[in-house]
Amino acid sequence: MVKLRGTGLSAVNYPTGMNLGGDPSQALIHATTSGSFVVSLSATDLGQGLRTVIGQIAAEALGVGMDDVVIDTADTDTGPHDMGTFASRATHRVGNAVIAAAQEAREALLDVAEDELEAARSDLEFDGQGNILVRGAPDRSMKIADIAAAAQFKYGRTIAGRGVYMKPRSPVDPETGAMDPDSTEAHACTVAEVAVDTDTGEVTVLSIRSAYEVGRQINPALVKGQIVGGAWMGMSHALYETTQPYYPDPAYSPKDFSEYLMPGAYEMPKIECVVLEYPSSNGPYGVKGVGEMTANSPIPAIVNAIYHATGVRIDELPVTPELILRGLDARARAARLAETSTTPDS
Amino acid sequence: MGSKIVTFVLGGREVEVMVKPMTTLQAVLRYQLGYTAVKEGCRQGGCGSCTVLVEGEPVLACLLPAEDVAGQQVTTLESITPVDGLDPLQQAFLDASGFQCGYCTPGMIMVSKALLEHNPRPTREEILDALAGNICRCTGYEPIVAAVEGAAQAGAAPGAQRR
Amino acid sequence: MSPAMNVVGRSVPRSDGIGHVTGRTQFTTDRSFPGLLHLKIVRSPLHHARILGVDLSEAERVPGFVRALTHADVPHNVYTILGLIGVEPEEEFVLAEDRVRYKGEPIVAIVAESEDAALEAVARVKLDLEELPAVFEVEEALRPGAPIVTHWGNNTFMYEGHPCRRVRFGDVEAAFARADHIVEGVYNTKPIEQAPTETTACIAVPEANGRYTVYTNTQAVYFSLDNTAIILQVPGNKLHFVGGTVGGGFGGKVDVIVEPLATLAAMKTSRPVRYAFSRSEEMQVSSTRSAWRIYMKDGVMADGRIIARKVTSYADSGAYSRQTPYALTKHAANAAGPYAIPNVSIDAYCVYTNRQPSSAMRGFGITMASFAIEVQMDKIAEVVGLDPWSIHFINAYRDGDMKPHRKLVEDATLIETMQAAAGLVGHELPARFRAMTSARRPEGGV
């Protein structure tokens, strides 16, 4: 048994937001009389942590702590319209809508704070901890909770804000394909290292190491979660997964997880990453979408690594042991042929 | 064939349920008793999301006829969650971000619970072995392995705490 | 904007974490309702067939059978999910009428008191089908004489009069003629299932006020609500969708398959109705990631510059296009990759076959383009005699470059990202690549 090792490189870009735009998201924010802010949305959390990330954006934009933000999402009786969670759009679109709504809510707070603190608006500032301060007068400050209560019970005013974000829909020129498909682009570069068993055709992925540029990380732990989970899915796509293993023959289609191949915890390689931040011009705090792309760059990096290990080019997915063994056989045959053709006639 | 009464101990409490033959423990726990931490990712034994402990051993509740647990101790994720706070293993999953969508998490925690009860200081290989029947589609497994390692280091199993 | 951030940029704990580790997070089918009915589907056992008859008589005698729904019960039975963003024509049948176009296509919905009763009744529905020739291969589907899957006479989605989404930029053929090397590849990929650990599901509940609450794990509550309202021909205000907690999506929960039928069944029975995919339905019937065939031809100069790229891509959409027309446009916008290529021609076809429909999945339209492009880059490096890193740096796009779809590059950071990756793996880059940036090229620079 020989284990051949090789390294492969890939680099990718990935667009943020629904292709061609036209995918609005709204947010509504209102303050309760206890000073917490309800952020009403219709985006869904698929596990990527949308509620957490949007909570962070809302807290940042409102100038309050995370505990004072309640995310109420995906109930169409209370949440305003949202296009949905797909196309690496949710943090970008919803985040922008939340910032717009928070700005309006802050203005409403400042209206009341001016009266309550008897200070000029230009002297008021948020401390980010749930208070509004009068600049240069540390003893004159008010809790946002008290301002919200005063708004309701003393002044009869609402503390609320509306926000929407939409990249206008771009038409496509059907002749040239001229179009504006994206809001911004994130980037990744992956280096994969594999070992290929020449007897069985089995590929062991030894490491997947990547650099990602994602604009701004709202929550670095969640970004890393996407990168590690995406590396797994990319590896799974590269080497294992399909519903039709003999495509285009539709037969032998797996029915369940016992038949549908995926790597498990045992197969996972070392996954390392570095994350760069070059804020985008139009994302909330410079965000770019990172959800989908993390599965993309590992695939060609692994396939290229297999080539550099074995000399076998495989242009199809998934790369099965059978494809590798057939490729190795073909190379061996070609080498023998080359040898015989250079042997002088006897 | 008629239904019959099956009695077992669920989280320390005796329960009595009327079940038709071949009703799975999963269906009884979820739909008769409301223990919905027992998930149903495949109902064919392929994903591990329905894992519960029967007499301390991890079992796929989707494959087990409920009659088979008569007189036995059944433990679900609900049963190991303290009234206040979290089990150290649950805390370790939180600390290591050992989940994303959360659907496989109950099963992952239950197999890890069984592992640490039997083997408070598992090697990495032993952890991978324990998790081998459980599918996660989000995390890439590494954070889950890290959670179990973290729990073992923190002494999540009762045996380890006594040390 | 203030540079100092309070919570943005911090790894704060997930707000749903405690729910997830205690199992208290409530997923769609964790809800229970008194009187809940179960909906199961009678599906086509054949890939392509004419429906001559459907006999429900035995199914109706199954204890626990409540009712069956056929296409005649669906007010707007032919729809297209992207109709909401103006995509035409309407093409997919909520329940099949006179023809089935893929194995697993829904024909009848059975509603019963228990899941077992529903499955028993499904098994007792008798279908009289006449098998028709089927096509499973994208290029065969485009040949004259191929079985036609659609109702408009050919097997491609039409983009404003073209059978494919096209991009035309520069003069590809002239550039090929002057290139030092031509590098070609044909890249084939197979269908892939999103396979979220929680299957697609909903429960539709009639409310006392005449409305219907639909608990769903859709990725897009309004998209599902609006399509349901169209299919059922009810005002949107009759519907109340509740979701947001999804046990994995990966694109598999963007289609609108379960909600319209469950809601219709709730309307017809005045009972709560659950429609949840089994794992095998998720695998064998629900949308997959498309299979792709991508022909890629690059003209390359001896110094490694790619001066022309021609791409012809076929996505196997299966019997209905669902979100795939969108994917081909996204694919066409990105098939040149993050590189500055002055001559590009792209034809991207959404092809119908008698296969389970494909639709959205993570990286939609781009994942397989990236696979083809990056294997192609590795081949180019070998042909030119440079290492793969060099080929990537030489061709990397910069701010201000023109993409083939005629949008100027902005927010480019490919070069910086590759520099960071080289640093991570300890690869020593030559000085000229270390000094490179994604900043706009000087006027007249290359």
GROMACS .gro file of C-alpha atoms in nm, chain B residues 20-153:
model
  134
  366LYS     CA    1  -5.011  -0.022   2.014
  367PRO     CA    2  -4.772  -0.302   1.924
  368MET     CA    3  -4.459  -0.178   1.746
  369THR     CA    4  -4.512   0.183   1.845
  370THR     CA    5  -4.165   0.326   1.880
  371LEU     CA    6  -4.028   0.469   2.200
  372GLN     CA    7  -3.966   0.786   1.998
  373ALA     CA    8  -4.336   0.824   1.914
  374VAL     CA    9  -4.438   0.756   2.273
  375LEU     CA   10  -4.190   1.007   2.414
  376ARG     CA   11  -4.264   1.282   2.162
  377TYR     CA   12  -4.631   1.248   2.091
  378GLN     CA   13  -4.779   1.083   2.399
  379LEU     CA   14  -4.558   1.230   2.670
  380GLY     CA   15  -4.443   1.557   2.509
  381TYR     CA   16  -4.071   1.489   2.547
  382THR     CA   17  -3.982   1.668   2.224
  383ALA     CA   18  -3.610   1.692   2.288
  384VAL     CA   19  -3.621   1.344   2.137
  385LYS     CA   20  -3.587   1.447   1.773
  386GLU     CA   21  -3.695   1.272   1.455
  387GLY     CA   22  -3.433   1.342   1.191
  388CYS     CA   23  -3.489   1.021   0.997
  389ARG     CA   24  -3.694   0.763   1.189
  390GLN     CA   25  -3.483   0.486   1.041
  391GLY     CA   26  -3.183   0.473   1.270
  392GLY     CA   27  -2.956   0.676   1.047
  393CYS     CA   28  -2.905   1.009   1.223
  394GLY     CA   29  -2.896   0.961   1.601
  395SER     CA   30  -3.111   1.268   1.675
  396CYS     CA   31  -3.355   1.054   1.878
  397THR     CA   32  -3.091   0.903   2.106
  398VAL     CA   33  -3.207   0.838   2.463
  399LEU     CA   34  -3.051   0.635   2.739
  400VAL     CA   35  -3.211   0.307   2.839
  401GLU     CA   36  -3.054   0.177   3.158
  402GLY     CA   37  -2.770   0.419   3.092
  403GLU     CA   38  -2.696   0.293   2.740
  404PRO     CA   39  -2.753   0.510   2.433
  405VAL     CA   40  -3.036   0.374   2.221
  406LEU     CA   41  -3.207   0.495   1.904
  407ALA     CA   42  -3.561   0.560   2.021
  408CYS     CA   43  -3.689   0.550   1.663
  409LEU     CA   44  -3.602   0.182   1.626
  410LEU     CA   45  -3.707   0.058   1.969
  411PRO     CA   46  -4.061  -0.069   2.029
  412ALA     CA   47  -4.190   0.101   2.340
  413GLU     CA   48  -4.286  -0.236   2.494
  414ASP     CA   49  -3.918  -0.321   2.513
  415VAL     CA   50  -3.851  -0.059   2.781
  416ALA     CA   51  -4.109  -0.198   3.022
  417GLY     CA   52  -3.968  -0.175   3.372
  418GLN     CA   53  -3.653   0.005   3.259
  419GLN     CA   54  -3.496   0.344   3.322
  420VAL     CA   55  -3.526   0.585   3.029
  421THR     CA   56  -3.336   0.914   3.026
  422THR     CA   57  -3.391   1.195   2.778
  423LEU     CA   58  -3.226   1.536   2.747
  424GLU     CA   59  -3.514   1.680   2.951
  425SER     CA   60  -3.426   1.438   3.232
  426ILE     CA   61  -3.063   1.543   3.257
  427THR     CA   62  -3.136   1.916   3.254
  428PRO     CA   63  -3.122   2.044   3.612
  429VAL     CA   64  -3.407   2.256   3.743
  430ASP     CA   65  -3.164   2.543   3.776
  431GLY     CA   66  -2.886   2.596   3.528
  432LEU     CA   67  -2.729   2.336   3.308
  433ASP     CA   68  -2.559   2.002   3.327
  434PRO     CA   69  -2.182   2.055   3.286
  435LEU     CA   70  -2.203   1.871   2.953
  436GLN     CA   71  -2.470   2.112   2.830
  437GLN     CA   72  -2.254   2.401   2.947
  438ALA     CA   73  -1.961   2.255   2.752
  439PHE     CA   74  -2.172   2.243   2.434
  440LEU     CA   75  -2.260   2.609   2.491
  441ASP     CA   76  -1.899   2.707   2.558
  442ALA     CA   77  -1.762   2.528   2.253
  443SER     CA   78  -2.048   2.638   2.020
  444GLY     CA   79  -2.108   2.267   1.968
  445PHE     CA   80  -2.422   2.328   1.760
  446GLN     CA   81  -2.567   2.552   1.494
  447CYS     CA   82  -2.928   2.469   1.407
  448GLY     CA   83  -2.963   2.264   1.724
  449TYR     CA   84  -3.157   1.977   1.573
  450CYS     CA   85  -2.891   1.710   1.622
  451THR     CA   86  -2.787   1.853   1.959
  452PRO     CA   87  -3.007   1.646   2.192
  453GLY     CA   88  -2.878   1.324   2.036
  454MET     CA   89  -2.519   1.446   2.046
  455ILE     CA   90  -2.550   1.536   2.414
  456MET     CA   91  -2.712   1.204   2.504
  457VAL     CA   92  -2.443   0.989   2.340
  458SER     CA   93  -2.178   1.208   2.502
  459LYS     CA   94  -2.352   1.176   2.837
  460ALA     CA   95  -2.340   0.797   2.813
  461LEU     CA   96  -1.976   0.808   2.709
  462LEU     CA   97  -1.870   1.026   3.001
  463GLU     CA   98  -2.072   0.825   3.251
  464HIS     CA   99  -1.884   0.511   3.147
  465ASN     CA  100  -1.553   0.672   3.069
  466PRO     CA  101  -1.495   1.009   3.237
  467ARG     CA  102  -1.159   1.061   3.065
  468PRO     CA  103  -1.212   0.949   2.706
  469THR     CA  104  -0.940   0.980   2.447
  470ARG     CA  105  -1.017   1.173   2.130
  471GLU     CA  106  -1.057   0.840   1.948
  472GLU     CA  107  -1.310   0.725   2.204
  473ILE     CA  108  -1.508   1.047   2.161
  474LEU     CA  109  -1.510   1.006   1.781
  475ASP     CA  110  -1.623   0.648   1.831
  476ALA     CA  111  -1.911   0.754   2.053
  477LEU     CA  112  -2.028   1.019   1.805
  478ALA     CA  113  -1.997   0.794   1.499
  479GLY     CA  114  -2.369   0.722   1.470
  480ASN     CA  115  -2.483   1.081   1.501
  481ILE     CA  116  -2.515   1.316   1.203
  482CYS     CA  117  -2.459   1.689   1.211
  483ARG     CA  118  -2.499   1.882   0.888
  484CYS     CA  119  -2.392   2.225   1.017
  485THR     CA  120  -2.086   2.226   1.238
  486GLY     CA  121  -1.827   1.999   1.079
  487TYR     CA  122  -1.821   1.799   1.407
  488GLU     CA  123  -1.507   1.964   1.540
  489PRO     CA  124  -1.696   2.196   1.779
  490ILE     CA  125  -1.895   1.897   1.906
  491VAL     CA  126  -1.578   1.697   1.971
  492ALA     CA  127  -1.435   2.002   2.143
  493ALA     CA  128  -1.745   2.027   2.362
  494VAL     CA  129  -1.710   1.667   2.478
  495GLU     CA  130  -1.338   1.715   2.538
  496GLY     CA  131  -1.416   2.030   2.732
  497ALA     CA  132  -1.676   1.852   2.942
  498ALA     CA  133  -1.434   1.569   3.017
  499GLN     CA  134  -1.167   1.815   3.125
   0.00000   0.00000   0.00000
